[in-house]
Short mmCIF file of C-alpha atoms and ligand atoms in Angstrom, two decimals:
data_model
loop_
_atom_site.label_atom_id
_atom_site.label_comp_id
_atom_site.label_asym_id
_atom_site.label_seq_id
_atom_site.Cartn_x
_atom_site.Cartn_y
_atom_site.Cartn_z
CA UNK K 198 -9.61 -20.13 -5.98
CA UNK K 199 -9.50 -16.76 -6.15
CA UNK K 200 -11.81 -14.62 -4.31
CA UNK K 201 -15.28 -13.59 -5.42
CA UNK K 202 -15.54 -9.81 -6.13
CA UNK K 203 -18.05 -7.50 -5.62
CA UNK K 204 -18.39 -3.06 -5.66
CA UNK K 205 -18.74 -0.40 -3.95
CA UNK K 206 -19.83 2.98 -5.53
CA UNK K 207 -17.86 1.62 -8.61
CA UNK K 208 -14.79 0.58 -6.40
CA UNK K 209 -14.38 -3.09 -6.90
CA UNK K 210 -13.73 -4.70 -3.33
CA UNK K 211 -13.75 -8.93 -2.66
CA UNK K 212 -17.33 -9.69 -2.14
CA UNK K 213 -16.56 -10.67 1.83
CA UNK K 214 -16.04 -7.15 2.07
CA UNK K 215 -18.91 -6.11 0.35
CA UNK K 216 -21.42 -8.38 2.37
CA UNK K 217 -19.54 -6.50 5.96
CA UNK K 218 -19.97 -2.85 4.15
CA UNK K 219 -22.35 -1.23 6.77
CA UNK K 220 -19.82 -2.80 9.65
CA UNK K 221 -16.80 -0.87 7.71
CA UNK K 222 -18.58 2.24 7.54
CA UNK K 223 -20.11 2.64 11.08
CA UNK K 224 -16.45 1.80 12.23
CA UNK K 225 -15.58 3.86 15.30
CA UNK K 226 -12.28 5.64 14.96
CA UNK K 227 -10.97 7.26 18.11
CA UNK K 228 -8.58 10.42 18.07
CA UNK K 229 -5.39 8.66 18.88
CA UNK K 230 -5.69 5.65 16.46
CA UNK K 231 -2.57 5.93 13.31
CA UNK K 232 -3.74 4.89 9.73
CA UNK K 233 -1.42 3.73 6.91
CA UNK K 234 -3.41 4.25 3.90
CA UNK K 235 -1.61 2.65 0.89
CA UNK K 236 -2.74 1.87 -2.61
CA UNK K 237 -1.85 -2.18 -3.21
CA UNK K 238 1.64 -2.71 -3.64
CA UNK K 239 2.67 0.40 -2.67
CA UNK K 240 4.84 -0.23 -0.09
CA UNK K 241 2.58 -1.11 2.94
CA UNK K 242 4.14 -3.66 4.41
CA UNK K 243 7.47 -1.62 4.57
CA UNK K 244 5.69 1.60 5.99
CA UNK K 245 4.27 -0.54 8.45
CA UNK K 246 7.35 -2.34 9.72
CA UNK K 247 8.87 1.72 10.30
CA UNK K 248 6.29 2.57 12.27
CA UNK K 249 6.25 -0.14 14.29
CA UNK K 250 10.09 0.09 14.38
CA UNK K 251 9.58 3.75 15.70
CA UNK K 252 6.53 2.88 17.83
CA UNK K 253 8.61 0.28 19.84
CA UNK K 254 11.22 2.40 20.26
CA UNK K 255 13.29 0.15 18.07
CA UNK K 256 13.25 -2.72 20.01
CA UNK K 257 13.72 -5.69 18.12
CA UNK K 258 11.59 -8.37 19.77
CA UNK K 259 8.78 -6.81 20.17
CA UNK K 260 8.41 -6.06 16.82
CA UNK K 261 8.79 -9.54 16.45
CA UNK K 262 6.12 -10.43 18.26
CA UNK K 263 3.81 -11.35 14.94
CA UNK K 264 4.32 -11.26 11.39
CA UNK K 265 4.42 -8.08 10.30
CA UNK K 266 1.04 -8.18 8.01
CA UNK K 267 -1.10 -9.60 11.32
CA UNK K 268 0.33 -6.25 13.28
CA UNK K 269 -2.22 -3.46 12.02
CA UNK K 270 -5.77 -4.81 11.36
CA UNK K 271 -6.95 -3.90 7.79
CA UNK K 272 -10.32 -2.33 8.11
CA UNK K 273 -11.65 -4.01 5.35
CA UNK K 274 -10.26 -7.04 5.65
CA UNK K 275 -13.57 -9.82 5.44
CA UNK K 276 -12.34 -13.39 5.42
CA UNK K 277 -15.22 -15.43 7.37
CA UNK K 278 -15.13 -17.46 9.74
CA UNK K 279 -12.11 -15.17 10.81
CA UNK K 280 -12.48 -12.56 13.41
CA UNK K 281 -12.94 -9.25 10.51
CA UNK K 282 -10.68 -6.63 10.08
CA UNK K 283 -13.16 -4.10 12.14
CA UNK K 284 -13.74 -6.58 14.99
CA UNK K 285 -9.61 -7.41 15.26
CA UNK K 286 -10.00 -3.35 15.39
CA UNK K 287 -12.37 -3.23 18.35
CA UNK K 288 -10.52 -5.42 20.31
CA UNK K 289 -7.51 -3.56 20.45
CA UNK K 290 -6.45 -1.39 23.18
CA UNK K 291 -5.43 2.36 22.14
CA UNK K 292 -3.37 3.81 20.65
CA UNK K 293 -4.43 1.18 17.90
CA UNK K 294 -2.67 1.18 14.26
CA UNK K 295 -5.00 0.32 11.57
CA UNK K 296 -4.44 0.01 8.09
CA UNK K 297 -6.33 0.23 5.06
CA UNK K 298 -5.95 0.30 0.85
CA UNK K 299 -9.28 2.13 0.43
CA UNK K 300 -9.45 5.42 -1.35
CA UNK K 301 -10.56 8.48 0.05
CA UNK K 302 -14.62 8.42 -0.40
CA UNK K 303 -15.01 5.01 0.90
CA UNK K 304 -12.87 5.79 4.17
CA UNK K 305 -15.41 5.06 7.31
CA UNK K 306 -16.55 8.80 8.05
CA UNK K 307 -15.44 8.40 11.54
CA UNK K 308 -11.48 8.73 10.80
CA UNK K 309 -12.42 12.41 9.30
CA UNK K 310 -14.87 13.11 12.29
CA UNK K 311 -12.17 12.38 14.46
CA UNK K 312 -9.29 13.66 12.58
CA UNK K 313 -6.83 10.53 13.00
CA UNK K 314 -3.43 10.67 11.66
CA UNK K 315 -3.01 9.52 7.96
CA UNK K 316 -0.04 8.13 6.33
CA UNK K 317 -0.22 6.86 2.43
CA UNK K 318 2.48 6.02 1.04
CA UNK K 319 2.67 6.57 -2.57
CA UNK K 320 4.58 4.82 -4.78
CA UNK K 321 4.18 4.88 -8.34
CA UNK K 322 3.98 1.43 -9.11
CA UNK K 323 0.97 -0.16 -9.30
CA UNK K 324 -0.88 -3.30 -8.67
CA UNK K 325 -2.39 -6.48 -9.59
CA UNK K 326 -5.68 -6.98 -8.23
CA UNK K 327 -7.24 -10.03 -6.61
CA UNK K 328 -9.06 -11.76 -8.99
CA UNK K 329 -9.21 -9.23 -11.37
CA UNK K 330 -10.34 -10.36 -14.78
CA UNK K 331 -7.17 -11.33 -17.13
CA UNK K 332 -7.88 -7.96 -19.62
CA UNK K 333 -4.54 -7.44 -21.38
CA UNK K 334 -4.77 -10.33 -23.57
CA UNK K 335 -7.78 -8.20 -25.00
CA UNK K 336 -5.52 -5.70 -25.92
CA UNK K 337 -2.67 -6.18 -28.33
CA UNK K 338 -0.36 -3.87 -27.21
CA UNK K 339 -0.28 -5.68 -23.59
CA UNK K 340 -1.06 -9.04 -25.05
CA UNK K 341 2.24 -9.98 -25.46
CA UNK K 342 3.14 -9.62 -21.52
CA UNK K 343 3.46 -12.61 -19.62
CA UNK K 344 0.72 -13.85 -16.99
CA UNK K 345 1.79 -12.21 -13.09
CA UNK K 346 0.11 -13.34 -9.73
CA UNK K 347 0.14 -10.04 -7.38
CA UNK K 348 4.03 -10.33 -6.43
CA UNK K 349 5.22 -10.58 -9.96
CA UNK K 350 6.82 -7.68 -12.36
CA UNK K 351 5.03 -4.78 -12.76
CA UNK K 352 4.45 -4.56 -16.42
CA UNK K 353 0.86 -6.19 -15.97
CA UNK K 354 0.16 -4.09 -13.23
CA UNK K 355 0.89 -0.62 -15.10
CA UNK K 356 -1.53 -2.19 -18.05
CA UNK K 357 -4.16 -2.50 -15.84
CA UNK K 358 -4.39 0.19 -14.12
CA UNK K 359 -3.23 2.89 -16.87
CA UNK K 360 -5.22 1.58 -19.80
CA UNK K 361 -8.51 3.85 -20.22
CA UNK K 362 -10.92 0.87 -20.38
CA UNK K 363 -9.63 -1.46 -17.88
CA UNK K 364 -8.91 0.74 -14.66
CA UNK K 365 -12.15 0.31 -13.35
CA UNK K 366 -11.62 -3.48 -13.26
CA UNK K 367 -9.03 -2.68 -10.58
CA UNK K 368 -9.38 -3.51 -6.84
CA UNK K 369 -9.73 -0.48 -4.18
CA UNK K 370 -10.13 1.57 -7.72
CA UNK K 371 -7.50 2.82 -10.02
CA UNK K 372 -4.08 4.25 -8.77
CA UNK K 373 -4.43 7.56 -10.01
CA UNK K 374 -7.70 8.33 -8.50
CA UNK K 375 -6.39 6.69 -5.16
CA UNK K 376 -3.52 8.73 -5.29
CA UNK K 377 -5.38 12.07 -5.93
CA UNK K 378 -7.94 11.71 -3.55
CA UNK K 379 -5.25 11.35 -0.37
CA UNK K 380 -3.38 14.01 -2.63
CA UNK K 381 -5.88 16.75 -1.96
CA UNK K 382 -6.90 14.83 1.78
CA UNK K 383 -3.64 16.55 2.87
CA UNK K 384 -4.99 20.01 2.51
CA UNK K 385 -8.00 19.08 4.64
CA UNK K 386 -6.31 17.07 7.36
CA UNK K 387 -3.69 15.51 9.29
CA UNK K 388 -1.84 13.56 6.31
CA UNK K 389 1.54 12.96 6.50
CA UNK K 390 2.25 12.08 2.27
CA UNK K 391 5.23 9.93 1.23
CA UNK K 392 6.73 8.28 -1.45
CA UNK K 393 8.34 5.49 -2.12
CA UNK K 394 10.68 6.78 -4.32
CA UNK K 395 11.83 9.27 -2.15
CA UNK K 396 12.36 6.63 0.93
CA UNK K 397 14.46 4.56 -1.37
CA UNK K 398 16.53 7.69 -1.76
CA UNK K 399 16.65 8.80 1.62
CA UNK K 400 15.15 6.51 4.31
CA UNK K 401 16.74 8.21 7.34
CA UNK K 402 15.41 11.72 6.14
CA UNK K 403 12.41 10.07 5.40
CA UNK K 404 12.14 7.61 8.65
CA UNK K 405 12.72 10.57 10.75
CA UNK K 406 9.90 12.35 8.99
CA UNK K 407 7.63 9.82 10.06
CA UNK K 408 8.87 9.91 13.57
CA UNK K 409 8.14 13.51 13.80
CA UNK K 410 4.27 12.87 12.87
CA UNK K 411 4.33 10.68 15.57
CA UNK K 412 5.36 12.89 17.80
CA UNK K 413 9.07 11.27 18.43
CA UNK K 414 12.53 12.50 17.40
CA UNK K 415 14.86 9.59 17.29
CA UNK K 416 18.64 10.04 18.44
CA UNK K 417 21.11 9.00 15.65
CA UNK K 418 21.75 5.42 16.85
CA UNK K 419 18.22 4.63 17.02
CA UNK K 420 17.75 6.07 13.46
CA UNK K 421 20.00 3.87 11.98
CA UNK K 422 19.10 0.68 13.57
CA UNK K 423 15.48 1.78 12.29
CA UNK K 424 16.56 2.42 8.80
CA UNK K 425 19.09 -0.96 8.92
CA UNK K 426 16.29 -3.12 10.42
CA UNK K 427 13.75 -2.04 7.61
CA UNK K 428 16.13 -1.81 4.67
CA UNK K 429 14.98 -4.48 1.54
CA UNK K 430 17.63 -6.58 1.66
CA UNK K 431 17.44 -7.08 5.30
CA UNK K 432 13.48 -7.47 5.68
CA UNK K 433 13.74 -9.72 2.55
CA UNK K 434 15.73 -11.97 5.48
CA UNK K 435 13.56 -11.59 8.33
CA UNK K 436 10.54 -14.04 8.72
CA UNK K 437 7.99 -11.46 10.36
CA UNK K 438 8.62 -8.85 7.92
CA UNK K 439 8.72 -11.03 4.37
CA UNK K 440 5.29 -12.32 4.46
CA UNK K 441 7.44 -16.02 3.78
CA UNK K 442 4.69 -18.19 4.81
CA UNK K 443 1.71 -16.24 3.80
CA UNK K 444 -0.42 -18.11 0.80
CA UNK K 445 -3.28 -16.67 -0.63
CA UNK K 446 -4.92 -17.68 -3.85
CA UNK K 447 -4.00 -14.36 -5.11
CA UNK K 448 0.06 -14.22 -3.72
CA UNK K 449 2.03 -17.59 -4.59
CA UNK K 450 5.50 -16.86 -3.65
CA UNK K 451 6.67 -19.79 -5.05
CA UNK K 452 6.17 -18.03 -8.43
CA UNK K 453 7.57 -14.52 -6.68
CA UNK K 454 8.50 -13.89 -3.66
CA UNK K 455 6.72 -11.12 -1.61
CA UNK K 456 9.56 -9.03 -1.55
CA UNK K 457 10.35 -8.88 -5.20
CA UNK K 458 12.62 -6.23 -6.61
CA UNK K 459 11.80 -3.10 -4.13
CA UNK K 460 13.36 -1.10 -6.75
CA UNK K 461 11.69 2.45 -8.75
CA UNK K 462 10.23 1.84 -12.01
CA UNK K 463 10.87 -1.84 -12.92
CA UNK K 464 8.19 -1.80 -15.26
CA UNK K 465 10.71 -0.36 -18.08
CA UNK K 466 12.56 -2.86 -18.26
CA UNK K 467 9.80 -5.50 -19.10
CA UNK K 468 7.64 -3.36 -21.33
CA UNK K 469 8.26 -2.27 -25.30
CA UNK K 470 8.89 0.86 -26.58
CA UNK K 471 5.34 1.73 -27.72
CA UNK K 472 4.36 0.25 -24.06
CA UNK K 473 6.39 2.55 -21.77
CA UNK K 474 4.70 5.49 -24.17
CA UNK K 475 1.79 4.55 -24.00
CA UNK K 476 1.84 4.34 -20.15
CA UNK K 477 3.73 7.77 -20.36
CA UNK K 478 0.58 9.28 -22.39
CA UNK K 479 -2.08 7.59 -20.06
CA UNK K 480 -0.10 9.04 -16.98
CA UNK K 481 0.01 12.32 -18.54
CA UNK K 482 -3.52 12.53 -18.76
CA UNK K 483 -4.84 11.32 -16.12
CA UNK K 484 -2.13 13.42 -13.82
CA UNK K 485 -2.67 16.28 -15.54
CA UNK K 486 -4.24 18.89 -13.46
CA UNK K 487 -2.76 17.88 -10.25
CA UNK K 488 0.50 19.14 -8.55
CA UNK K 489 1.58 15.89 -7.10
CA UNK K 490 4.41 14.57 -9.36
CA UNK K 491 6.30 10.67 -8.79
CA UNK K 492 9.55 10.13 -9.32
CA UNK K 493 9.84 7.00 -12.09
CA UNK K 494 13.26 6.58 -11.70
CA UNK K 495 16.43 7.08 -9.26
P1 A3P E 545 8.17 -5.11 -5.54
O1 A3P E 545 7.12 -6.08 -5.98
O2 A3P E 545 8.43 -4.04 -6.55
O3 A3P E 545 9.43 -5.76 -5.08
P2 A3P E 545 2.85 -3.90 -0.24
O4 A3P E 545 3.44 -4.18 1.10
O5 A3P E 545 2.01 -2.64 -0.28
O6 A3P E 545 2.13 -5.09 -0.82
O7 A3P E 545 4.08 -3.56 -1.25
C1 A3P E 545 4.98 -4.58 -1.67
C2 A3P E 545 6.15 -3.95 -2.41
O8 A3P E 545 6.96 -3.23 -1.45
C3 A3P E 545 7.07 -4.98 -3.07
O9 A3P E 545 7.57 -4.33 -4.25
C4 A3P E 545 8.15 -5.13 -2.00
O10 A3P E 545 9.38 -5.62 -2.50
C5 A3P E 545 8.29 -3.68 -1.56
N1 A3P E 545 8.97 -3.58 -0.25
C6 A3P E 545 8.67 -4.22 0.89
N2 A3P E 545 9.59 -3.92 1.85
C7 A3P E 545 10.48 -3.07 1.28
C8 A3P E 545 11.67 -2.42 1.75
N3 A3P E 545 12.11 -2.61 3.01
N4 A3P E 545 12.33 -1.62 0.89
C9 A3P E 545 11.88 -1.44 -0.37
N5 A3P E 545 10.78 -2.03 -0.88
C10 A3P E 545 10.09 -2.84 -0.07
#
């Protein structure tokens, strides 16, 4: 079934990590640790397979040393009897990669104290949560959308988390406030921001980017192996990095495979007319204010 849910200062989180919240917080980050901070579907799973690409110094087989999701721990990751996401942590040796999907104010205060390297990358394309409750059929301008699992098309996702009434009922919170609060995290600290859209665009800019934060500058042959290695169509082939053989309640890839579409704005195509402006007006508003601007199409 799916998993039970519980919150956290009004950030809906599964109820395992919930009942481990004091662990998460009083989580001890050290100076040297790296951590990707994505909203859910955002692209974490790709960000991660770069850095590790670039970490490894593009060699192959040692990325391929574990499926690419069991690489980073997930700080909040709570699935008992399994070892948690802070205890795979602690039994890392440095420099450790972590990864996490929380927004800003729940971060464990540690990672500010200590002024780790942050990278969140944004995408905006949004997510189905785990266990969410099914809200659009309340709503008859979404009703008429089919039913997703978290891999499928993104019209459901945009519904939930763009509609007024029903972003709360999203996991790790709703996109726009995740995206904001890392938005304005940049000004304060040692963020490095990207975007989906503009790694679709340009990967080797972008790859190279990330490289610099870490404190590398890659030679042109290495680039390119990096940005061949992690390029959709060939991660969509390549067992460590697809996620093919992870099943969770909330991810059946027999319905959609993990690596979808990888493409910038899908949801257009799947909703209606007064959908996409409806989305367009709730976007508006809630953006408004803020200097950070997504690309929705390429
Ligand atoms: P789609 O469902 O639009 O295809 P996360 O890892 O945060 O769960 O994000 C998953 C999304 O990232 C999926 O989007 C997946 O296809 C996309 N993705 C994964 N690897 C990618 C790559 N190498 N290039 C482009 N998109 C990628």
């Amino acid at each position: 079934g799916r998993p039970e849910l519980g919150e956290v200062e009004g950030i809906l989180l599964s109820q395992a990590t919930c009942n481990e919240w004091q662990r998460i917080q009083g989580f001890q980050a050290r100076p040297d640790d790296l951590l990707i901070c994505t909203y859910p579907k955002a692209g974490t799973t790709w960000i991660q397979e770069i850095v590790d690409m670039i970490q490894q110094d593009g060699d192959l087989e040692k990325c391929k040393r574990a499926p690419v999701h069991r690489r980073h721990p997930f700080i909040e990751w709570a699935r008992p009897p399994q070892p948690s996401g802070v205890e795979q942590a602690e039994a890392m040796p440095p420099p450790r990669t972590l990864k996490t999907h929380l927004p800003v104010k729940l971060l464990p205060p540690s990672f500010w104290e200590q002024q780790c390297k942050e990278t969140p990358p944004l995408r905006s394309q949004l997510w189905d949560p785990p266990g969410a409750p099914v809200v659009s059929e309340s709503d008859p301008c979404w009703g008429d959308l089919p039913q997703h699992t978290h891999t499928a098309p993104q019209p459901r996702l945009c519904s939930r988390c763009c509609l007024p009434a029903l972003s709360a009922a999203v996991g790790w919170g709703p996109w726009h406030d995740h995206v904001k609060g890392w938005w304005k995290a940049k000004e304060t600290h040692c963020v490095l921001f990207l975007f989906y859209e503009d790694m679709k665009k340009d990967p080797k800019h972008e790859i190279q980017k990330v490289a610099r934060f870490l404190g590398k500058n890659l030679d042109q042959e290495l680039l390119e192996k990096i940005v061949y290695h992690t390029s959709f169509d060939v991660m969509k082939d390549n067992p460590m990095a697809n996620r093919s053989g992870v099943s969770l309640s909330i991810m059946d890839q027999s319905i959609s495979p993990f690596m979808r579409k990888g493409t910038v704005g899908d949801w257009k195509n799947h909703f209606t007319v007064a959908q996409n402006e409806r989305f367009e007006e709730d976007y508006e508003e809630k953006m408004a204010g803020t200097n950070l601007t997504f690309c929705m199409e390429l």
